[in-house]
Amino acid sequence: MKIAMKTGEQLLVNGAEIYRVEDTVYRILESVINVTEIEVISTYSSIMISFYYDVHITCIKKIKDRTINLYKIKKVNDFSRRFVRGDISFDEAETILEDIEGIEPYSGKYRVAMAAFGSSMFTLGLKGTALDAIMTFIAVLISQFVLSRTRHTGRKYFMETLYGAVIVSFVAILADSLNIISNLDLVIIGSIMILFPGVAITNAVRDIMNGDMVSGLIGMIQATFVSIALAIGVGLIIKSYIFLGGLL
Amino acid sequence: MMELFFEFILGFFAVIGYAYYYNIPYKTLHVSGFIGAVGWTMYNLGVYFDVANLGVFIGSICIGFLGEFFSRKYKLPATIYLIPGIIPLVPGMSMYFMMYNIVMKNYYEAFNQGLNAAVVAGAISIGLFIASSTWVKITRVKNIVR
């Protein structure tokens, strides 16, 4: 019970699709003897498990914050396969899951640097010049650094995206007004790519096509709001720059 | 041709950067880079022939197939390859221009770009869905034949 709940929670928190969460939890419960009438329902913000083991047992878990951490998904996937095969006892399973929860494969600094590197390569790919790419690198570096330093204050996803977009477009406009970069649009596009909820939108549409309507709709709405936050952030800066007399 | 090759290399490194950000297991970084680069090259081919959205669609089908293939090969969940793979195809550009045109009060152009963004997002997910469901069918047929 505990194990199944923990597995589902780990998958969901780290950005797995809904059908993967439901399937994995179902298989784990199925592999235990004497458990029948299993039902698993999951949305992006909660998991509900119900099964029959002498009595009916139901458990509900609320998920607060979701990120994307594919390494943990891989680990949980390996774990659940081994558990279903019967290689792991219950006591071992709990310690393994706790280990997975605390794991961090790469340090934060390198992750931010690589994100900035990827964004600058993307700007180059959109036919930007080398200086554009360097400015993208700097913009993403600054925004991700500020965001990761202030994450412990407990912001929600909306404000986080908004701040990210504001910082990115501020840096880009500053560079543009100093005539460093050739194309403002490309720098901003490259830099907001890392904040953009493209993965969320795509996963949501896939959920809907798989038949998980509720989760798909929740995902769509969240992605829409993240896009709105991005638009507000970038628009705010551009608008105030024009208001202050700048020319684009 | 040379330019496409250049784009392929750039896409490769861009996707590796994003993949690292999403904590991809270290051993498969180059695979996800390759998958993303294929998708990005397809998109650029589409841009070259002036059918960008078709390029996105075909690119995401390629990503879906390659992702399923490599996920079987390395015994990892397919999501690991799909999420970084689709990142370059995501309609960030259209979203940005939509917002920009709203600020500039060109509402007609803003609507165009917004609709384009929705179409591209739909194309990506339908492409991935087609690829993964076809893959399931193919493996099933293979098993029956065997």
Short mmCIF file of C-alpha atoms in Angstrom, two decimals:
data_model
loop_
_atom_site.label_atom_id
_atom_site.label_comp_id
_atom_site.label_asym_id
_atom_site.label_seq_id
_atom_site.Cartn_x
_atom_site.Cartn_y
_atom_site.Cartn_z
CA MET A 1 0.00 0.00 0.00
CA LYS A 2 2.59 2.49 1.15
CA ILE A 3 4.93 1.34 -1.58
CA ALA A 4 2.34 1.71 -4.31
CA MET A 5 1.41 5.18 -3.10
CA LYS A 6 5.02 6.29 -2.91
CA THR A 7 5.77 4.96 -6.38
CA GLY A 8 2.82 6.76 -7.88
CA GLU A 9 3.72 9.96 -6.09
CA GLN A 10 7.31 9.87 -7.28
CA LEU A 11 6.26 9.27 -10.87
CA LEU A 12 3.69 12.04 -10.82
CA VAL A 13 5.93 14.61 -9.12
CA ASN A 14 8.67 14.03 -11.66
CA GLY A 15 6.52 14.60 -14.69
CA ALA A 16 5.37 11.19 -15.95
CA GLU A 17 2.23 10.87 -18.02
CA ILE A 18 -1.01 9.86 -16.32
CA TYR A 19 -1.34 6.49 -17.99
CA ARG A 20 2.17 5.54 -16.89
CA VAL A 21 1.35 6.41 -13.27
CA GLU A 22 -1.91 4.46 -13.28
CA ASP A 23 -0.37 1.49 -15.06
CA THR A 24 2.64 1.25 -12.76
CA VAL A 25 0.64 1.52 -9.56
CA TYR A 26 -1.86 -1.02 -10.85
CA ARG A 27 0.85 -3.53 -11.69
CA ILE A 28 2.55 -3.11 -8.32
CA LEU A 29 -0.69 -3.76 -6.47
CA GLU A 30 -1.52 -6.66 -8.76
CA SER A 31 1.76 -8.40 -7.99
CA VAL A 32 0.92 -8.61 -4.28
CA ILE A 33 -0.99 -11.77 -3.36
CA ASN A 34 -4.61 -11.54 -2.17
CA VAL A 35 -5.19 -8.03 -3.45
CA THR A 36 -8.26 -7.76 -5.65
CA GLU A 37 -10.63 -5.14 -7.07
CA ILE A 38 -7.85 -2.67 -7.71
CA GLU A 39 -8.79 0.77 -8.96
CA VAL A 40 -6.32 3.56 -9.58
CA ILE A 41 -7.39 7.06 -10.55
CA SER A 42 -4.87 9.79 -11.07
CA THR A 43 -4.96 13.39 -12.17
CA TYR A 44 -2.10 15.88 -12.27
CA SER A 45 -2.78 16.91 -8.69
CA SER A 46 -3.84 13.72 -6.93
CA ILE A 47 -3.72 9.93 -6.84
CA MET A 48 -6.55 7.75 -5.55
CA ILE A 49 -6.04 4.05 -4.93
CA SER A 50 -8.68 1.61 -3.82
CA PHE A 51 -8.41 -2.17 -3.41
CA TYR A 52 -9.75 -5.13 -1.45
CA TYR A 53 -7.48 -6.90 1.03
CA ASP A 54 -9.70 -8.49 3.72
CA VAL A 55 -11.42 -5.10 3.87
CA HIS A 56 -11.79 -2.30 1.37
CA ILE A 57 -8.91 0.12 1.58
CA THR A 58 -8.83 3.54 -0.08
CA CYS A 59 -6.01 6.01 -0.04
CA ILE A 60 -5.81 9.51 -1.45
CA LYS A 61 -2.69 11.57 -1.93
CA LYS A 62 -2.50 15.16 -3.02
CA ILE A 63 0.39 16.32 -5.19
CA LYS A 64 1.49 19.91 -4.68
CA ASP A 65 4.31 20.64 -7.07
CA ARG A 66 5.40 19.01 -10.31
CA THR A 67 8.75 19.26 -12.01
CA ILE A 68 10.42 17.27 -14.78
CA ASN A 69 13.09 14.88 -13.59
CA LEU A 70 13.47 12.08 -16.07
CA TYR A 71 16.24 10.38 -14.12
CA LYS A 72 13.87 9.64 -11.25
CA ILE A 73 11.24 8.35 -13.66
CA LYS A 74 13.81 5.93 -15.01
CA LYS A 75 14.77 4.82 -11.50
CA VAL A 76 11.15 4.32 -10.41
CA ASN A 77 10.47 2.41 -13.63
CA ASP A 78 13.38 0.04 -12.99
CA PHE A 79 12.24 -0.38 -9.40
CA SER A 80 8.65 -1.21 -10.29
CA ARG A 81 9.72 -3.78 -12.88
CA ARG A 82 11.94 -5.52 -10.35
CA PHE A 83 9.25 -5.34 -7.67
CA VAL A 84 6.62 -6.86 -9.92
CA ARG A 85 9.01 -9.67 -10.81
CA GLY A 86 9.35 -10.35 -7.07
CA ASP A 87 13.06 -9.54 -6.72
CA ILE A 88 12.54 -7.04 -3.90
CA SER A 89 11.05 -7.55 -0.45
CA PHE A 90 8.76 -4.98 1.16
CA ASP A 91 11.38 -3.61 3.55
CA GLU A 92 13.93 -3.20 0.78
CA ALA A 93 11.36 -1.51 -1.40
CA GLU A 94 10.75 1.25 1.12
CA THR A 95 14.42 2.08 1.50
CA ILE A 96 14.93 2.02 -2.27
CA LEU A 97 12.06 4.45 -2.78
CA GLU A 98 13.45 6.76 -0.13
CA ASP A 99 16.81 6.66 -1.87
CA ILE A 100 15.18 7.55 -5.17
CA GLU A 101 13.40 10.49 -3.59
CA GLY A 102 16.68 12.03 -2.42
CA ILE A 103 18.68 11.41 -5.59
CA GLU A 104 20.06 14.30 -7.66
CA PRO A 105 22.13 13.12 -10.61
CA TYR A 106 23.52 16.48 -11.68
CA SER A 107 24.38 19.54 -9.62
CA GLY A 108 22.26 22.65 -10.03
CA LYS A 109 25.03 24.80 -11.48
CA TYR A 110 25.75 22.44 -14.36
CA ARG A 111 22.06 22.03 -15.09
CA VAL A 112 21.57 25.78 -15.40
CA ALA A 113 24.69 26.11 -17.54
CA MET A 114 23.57 23.33 -19.85
CA ALA A 115 20.09 24.83 -20.16
CA ALA A 116 21.68 28.15 -21.15
CA PHE A 117 23.95 26.34 -23.60
CA GLY A 118 21.01 24.56 -25.19
CA SER A 119 19.07 27.81 -25.51
CA SER A 120 21.98 29.60 -27.16
CA MET A 121 22.38 26.73 -29.62
CA PHE A 122 18.68 27.05 -30.34
CA THR A 123 19.07 30.77 -31.06
CA LEU A 124 21.90 29.92 -33.45
CA GLY A 125 19.68 27.32 -35.10
CA LEU A 126 17.04 30.01 -35.72
CA LYS A 127 19.68 31.87 -37.78
CA GLY A 128 20.82 34.21 -35.03
CA THR A 129 24.36 35.55 -34.95
CA ALA A 130 27.04 34.47 -32.47
CA LEU A 131 26.45 37.56 -30.32
CA ASP A 132 22.74 36.71 -30.14
CA ALA A 133 23.64 33.26 -28.90
CA ILE A 134 25.98 34.65 -26.26
CA MET A 135 23.30 37.06 -25.03
CA THR A 136 20.80 34.20 -24.85
CA PHE A 137 23.28 32.26 -22.79
CA ILE A 138 23.68 35.15 -20.38
CA ALA A 139 19.94 35.85 -20.16
CA VAL A 140 19.04 32.24 -19.36
CA LEU A 141 21.92 31.99 -16.93
CA ILE A 142 20.78 35.06 -14.99
CA SER A 143 17.10 34.13 -14.95
CA GLN A 144 17.64 30.51 -13.93
CA PHE A 145 20.16 31.57 -11.30
CA VAL A 146 17.76 34.06 -9.74
CA LEU A 147 14.89 31.57 -9.89
CA SER A 148 16.85 28.76 -8.29
CA ARG A 149 18.16 31.05 -5.56
CA THR A 150 14.68 32.23 -4.60
CA ARG A 151 12.85 28.93 -5.04
CA HIS A 152 12.78 28.12 -1.31
CA THR A 153 10.39 31.01 -0.64
CA GLY A 154 7.65 28.76 -2.05
CA ARG A 155 6.29 30.45 -5.16
CA LYS A 156 3.78 28.79 -7.39
CA TYR A 157 4.37 27.96 -11.06
CA PHE A 158 2.58 31.07 -12.34
CA MET A 159 4.73 33.63 -10.58
CA GLU A 160 7.87 31.65 -11.29
CA THR A 161 7.26 31.75 -15.04
CA LEU A 162 6.31 35.41 -14.84
CA TYR A 163 9.53 36.36 -13.06
CA GLY A 164 11.56 34.26 -15.46
CA ALA A 165 10.03 35.96 -18.48
CA VAL A 166 10.50 39.42 -16.95
CA ILE A 167 14.18 38.82 -16.23
CA VAL A 168 14.87 37.30 -19.64
CA SER A 169 13.19 40.05 -21.62
CA PHE A 170 14.77 42.73 -19.43
CA VAL A 171 18.25 41.41 -20.18
CA ALA A 172 17.42 41.05 -23.87
CA ILE A 173 16.05 44.58 -24.16
CA LEU A 174 19.02 45.98 -22.28
CA ALA A 175 21.32 44.27 -24.76
CA ASP A 176 19.22 45.51 -27.65
CA SER A 177 19.31 49.11 -26.48
CA LEU A 178 23.09 48.88 -26.23
CA ASN A 179 23.14 47.59 -29.84
CA ILE A 180 24.84 44.37 -28.89
CA ILE A 181 22.42 41.99 -30.56
CA SER A 182 21.12 41.93 -34.12
CA ASN A 183 17.65 40.50 -33.53
CA LEU A 184 15.74 41.01 -30.29
CA ASP A 185 13.00 38.50 -31.17
CA LEU A 186 15.39 35.60 -31.60
CA VAL A 187 17.09 36.21 -28.27
CA ILE A 188 13.79 36.35 -26.39
CA ILE A 189 12.42 33.27 -28.18
CA GLY A 190 15.56 31.28 -27.46
CA SER A 191 15.55 32.29 -23.82
CA ILE A 192 11.89 31.64 -23.01
CA MET A 193 12.08 28.20 -24.62
CA ILE A 194 13.16 26.70 -21.29
CA LEU A 195 10.18 28.25 -19.48
CA PHE A 196 7.70 27.39 -22.19
CA PRO A 197 5.09 24.70 -21.32
CA GLY A 198 5.41 22.83 -24.61
CA VAL A 199 5.94 19.52 -22.87
CA ALA A 200 2.90 20.12 -20.68
CA ILE A 201 0.70 20.92 -23.69
CA THR A 202 1.88 17.88 -25.61
CA ASN A 203 1.42 15.56 -22.64
CA ALA A 204 -2.04 17.00 -22.03
CA VAL A 205 -3.16 16.37 -25.60
CA ARG A 206 -1.76 12.85 -25.44
CA ASP A 207 -3.66 12.25 -22.20
CA ILE A 208 -6.88 13.40 -23.82
CA MET A 209 -6.30 11.10 -26.79
CA ASN A 210 -5.60 8.24 -24.38
CA GLY A 211 -8.95 8.87 -22.72
CA ASP A 212 -7.83 10.57 -19.50
CA MET A 213 -10.08 13.56 -20.06
CA VAL A 214 -9.90 15.19 -16.65
CA SER A 215 -6.11 15.10 -16.39
CA GLY A 216 -5.78 16.28 -19.97
CA LEU A 217 -8.02 19.25 -19.35
CA ILE A 218 -6.20 20.15 -16.14
CA GLY A 219 -2.90 19.97 -18.00
CA MET A 220 -4.21 22.14 -20.83
CA ILE A 221 -5.45 24.78 -18.43
CA GLN A 222 -2.20 24.83 -16.51
CA ALA A 223 -0.21 25.11 -19.74
CA THR A 224 -2.45 27.94 -20.90
CA PHE A 225 -1.87 29.82 -17.69
CA VAL A 226 1.87 29.34 -17.91
CA SER A 227 1.74 30.76 -21.45
CA ILE A 228 -0.30 33.69 -20.19
CA ALA A 229 2.32 34.29 -17.49
CA LEU A 230 5.05 34.26 -20.13
CA ALA A 231 3.10 36.66 -22.32
CA ILE A 232 2.47 39.02 -19.40
CA GLY A 233 6.12 38.94 -18.40
CA VAL A 234 7.52 39.65 -21.86
CA GLY A 235 4.74 42.06 -22.78
CA LEU A 236 5.17 44.06 -19.60
CA ILE A 237 8.83 44.73 -20.32
CA ILE A 238 8.37 45.50 -24.02
CA LYS A 239 5.43 47.76 -23.30
CA SER A 240 7.23 49.71 -20.60
CA TYR A 241 10.30 50.00 -22.81
CA ILE A 242 8.17 51.56 -25.55
CA PHE A 243 6.45 53.74 -22.95
CA LEU A 244 9.83 55.03 -21.78
CA GLY A 245 10.59 56.10 -25.35
CA GLY A 246 12.57 53.18 -26.68
CA LEU A 247 12.29 52.08 -30.26
CA LEU A 248 12.02 48.45 -31.29
CA MET B 1 22.47 20.70 -47.90
CA MET B 2 25.44 22.00 -45.93
CA GLU B 3 23.09 24.25 -44.03
CA LEU B 4 20.86 21.33 -43.05
CA PHE B 5 23.86 19.47 -41.71
CA PHE B 6 24.80 22.56 -39.71
CA GLU B 7 21.27 22.73 -38.31
CA PHE B 8 21.49 19.06 -37.40
CA ILE B 9 24.63 19.68 -35.34
CA LEU B 10 23.08 22.72 -33.64
CA GLY B 11 19.90 20.79 -32.87
CA PHE B 12 21.97 17.99 -31.42
CA PHE B 13 23.73 20.28 -28.96
CA ALA B 14 20.58 22.26 -28.13
CA VAL B 15 18.69 19.09 -27.24
CA ILE B 16 21.60 17.77 -25.20
CA GLY B 17 21.53 21.00 -23.20
CA TYR B 18 17.81 20.73 -22.50
CA ALA B 19 18.08 17.01 -21.82
CA TYR B 20 20.73 17.68 -19.19
CA TYR B 21 18.43 20.26 -17.62
CA TYR B 22 15.72 17.60 -17.35
CA ASN B 23 18.13 15.15 -15.65
CA ILE B 24 18.41 12.59 -18.43
CA PRO B 25 20.56 9.60 -17.44
CA TYR B 26 24.10 10.41 -18.51
CA LYS B 27 24.57 7.35 -20.72
CA THR B 28 21.69 8.18 -23.04
CA LEU B 29 22.35 11.91 -23.51
CA HIS B 30 23.70 11.42 -27.03
CA VAL B 31 20.70 9.30 -28.04
CA SER B 32 18.19 11.95 -27.02
CA GLY B 33 20.38 14.54 -28.73
CA PHE B 34 20.25 12.50 -31.93
CA ILE B 35 16.46 12.09 -31.75
CA GLY B 36 15.90 15.78 -31.16
CA ALA B 37 18.28 16.66 -33.98
CA VAL B 38 16.34 14.46 -36.41
CA GLY B 39 13.12 16.23 -35.45
CA TRP B 40 14.74 19.64 -35.80
CA THR B 41 16.17 18.76 -39.22
CA MET B 42 12.73 17.63 -40.39
CA TYR B 43 11.32 20.96 -39.25
CA ASN B 44 14.04 22.80 -41.18
CA LEU B 45 13.32 20.74 -44.28
CA GLY B 46 9.70 21.79 -43.88
CA VAL B 47 10.72 25.44 -43.60
CA TYR B 48 12.90 25.02 -46.71
CA PHE B 49 9.96 23.70 -48.76
CA ASP B 50 7.67 26.32 -47.19
CA VAL B 51 5.50 23.77 -45.33
CA ALA B 52 6.72 24.35 -41.79
CA ASN B 53 3.76 22.74 -40.02
CA LEU B 54 4.02 19.57 -42.11
CA GLY B 55 7.69 19.50 -41.16
CA VAL B 56 6.75 19.65 -37.49
CA PHE B 57 4.25 16.83 -37.97
CA ILE B 58 6.71 14.54 -39.78
CA GLY B 59 9.44 15.47 -37.31
CA SER B 60 7.29 14.46 -34.36
CA ILE B 61 6.38 11.17 -36.06
CA CYS B 62 10.11 10.51 -36.49
CA ILE B 63 10.73 11.41 -32.84
CA GLY B 64 7.95 9.10 -31.74
CA PHE B 65 9.26 6.13 -33.73
CA LEU B 66 12.89 6.68 -32.76
CA GLY B 67 11.90 7.20 -29.13
CA GLU B 68 9.96 3.93 -29.03
CA PHE B 69 12.78 2.13 -30.84
CA PHE B 70 15.50 3.33 -28.48
CA SER B 71 13.33 2.82 -25.43
CA ARG B 72 13.02 -0.86 -26.37
CA LYS B 73 16.71 -1.06 -27.14
CA TYR B 74 17.94 0.48 -23.88
CA LYS B 75 14.99 -0.72 -21.74
CA LEU B 76 14.00 2.76 -20.57
CA PRO B 77 10.60 4.46 -20.57
CA ALA B 78 9.92 6.21 -23.88
CA THR B 79 9.15 9.50 -22.14
CA ILE B 80 12.85 9.95 -21.49
CA TYR B 81 13.40 10.35 -25.22
CA LEU B 82 10.18 12.07 -26.17
CA ILE B 83 10.29 15.03 -23.77
CA PRO B 84 13.68 16.48 -24.81
CA GLY B 85 13.06 15.45 -28.42
CA ILE B 86 10.00 17.65 -28.90
CA ILE B 87 11.48 20.71 -27.20
CA PRO B 88 12.91 22.31 -30.37
CA LEU B 89 9.61 21.80 -32.20
CA VAL B 90 7.49 23.51 -29.56
CA PRO B 91 5.77 26.63 -30.99
CA GLY B 92 7.64 29.14 -28.82
CA MET B 93 8.16 31.43 -31.80
CA SER B 94 4.47 31.70 -32.64
CA MET B 95 3.58 32.28 -29.00
CA TYR B 96 6.14 35.05 -28.77
CA PHE B 97 4.92 36.78 -31.92
CA MET B 98 1.32 36.45 -30.77
CA MET B 99 2.16 38.26 -27.56
CA TYR B 100 4.29 40.82 -29.40
CA ASN B 101 1.47 41.63 -31.80
CA ILE B 102 -1.02 41.95 -28.97
CA VAL B 103 1.27 44.51 -27.35
CA MET B 104 1.59 46.28 -30.70
CA LYS B 105 -2.23 46.14 -31.16
CA ASN B 106 -2.07 44.11 -34.40
CA TYR B 107 -4.87 41.85 -33.24
CA TYR B 108 -5.38 40.18 -36.63
CA GLU B 109 -1.75 39.08 -36.86
CA ALA B 110 -1.83 38.05 -33.19
CA PHE B 111 -4.80 35.78 -33.85
CA ASN B 112 -3.00 34.24 -36.83
CA GLN B 113 0.09 33.47 -34.78
CA GLY B 114 -1.94 32.12 -31.84
CA LEU B 115 -3.89 29.79 -34.09
CA ASN B 116 -0.64 28.66 -35.69
CA ALA B 117 0.76 27.88 -32.23
CA ALA B 118 -2.28 25.76 -31.42
CA VAL B 119 -2.00 23.92 -34.74
CA VAL B 120 1.69 23.19 -34.18
CA ALA B 121 1.06 21.91 -30.64
CA GLY B 122 -1.68 19.68 -32.01
CA ALA B 123 0.58 18.45 -34.82
CA ILE B 124 3.30 17.46 -32.35
CA SER B 125 1.01 15.50 -30.08
CA ILE B 126 -0.89 13.83 -32.92
CA GLY B 127 2.42 12.86 -34.53
CA LEU B 128 3.70 11.34 -31.31
CA PHE B 129 0.41 9.58 -30.73
CA ILE B 130 0.34 8.11 -34.25
CA ALA B 131 3.92 6.92 -33.88
CA SER B 132 3.42 5.26 -30.51
CA SER B 133 0.13 3.57 -31.36
CA THR B 134 1.47 2.32 -34.70
CA TRP B 135 4.52 1.00 -32.90
CA VAL B 136 2.30 -0.95 -30.52
CA LYS B 137 0.40 -2.43 -33.48
CA ILE B 138 3.64 -3.35 -35.27
CA THR B 139 5.06 -5.18 -32.26
CA ARG B 140 1.76 -7.01 -31.80
CA VAL B 141 1.77 -8.15 -35.44
CA LYS B 142 5.39 -9.26 -35.06
CA ASN B 143 4.48 -11.33 -32.02
CA ILE B 144 1.56 -12.96 -33.84
CA VAL B 145 3.76 -13.81 -36.83
CA ARG B 146 6.33 -15.33 -34.54
#
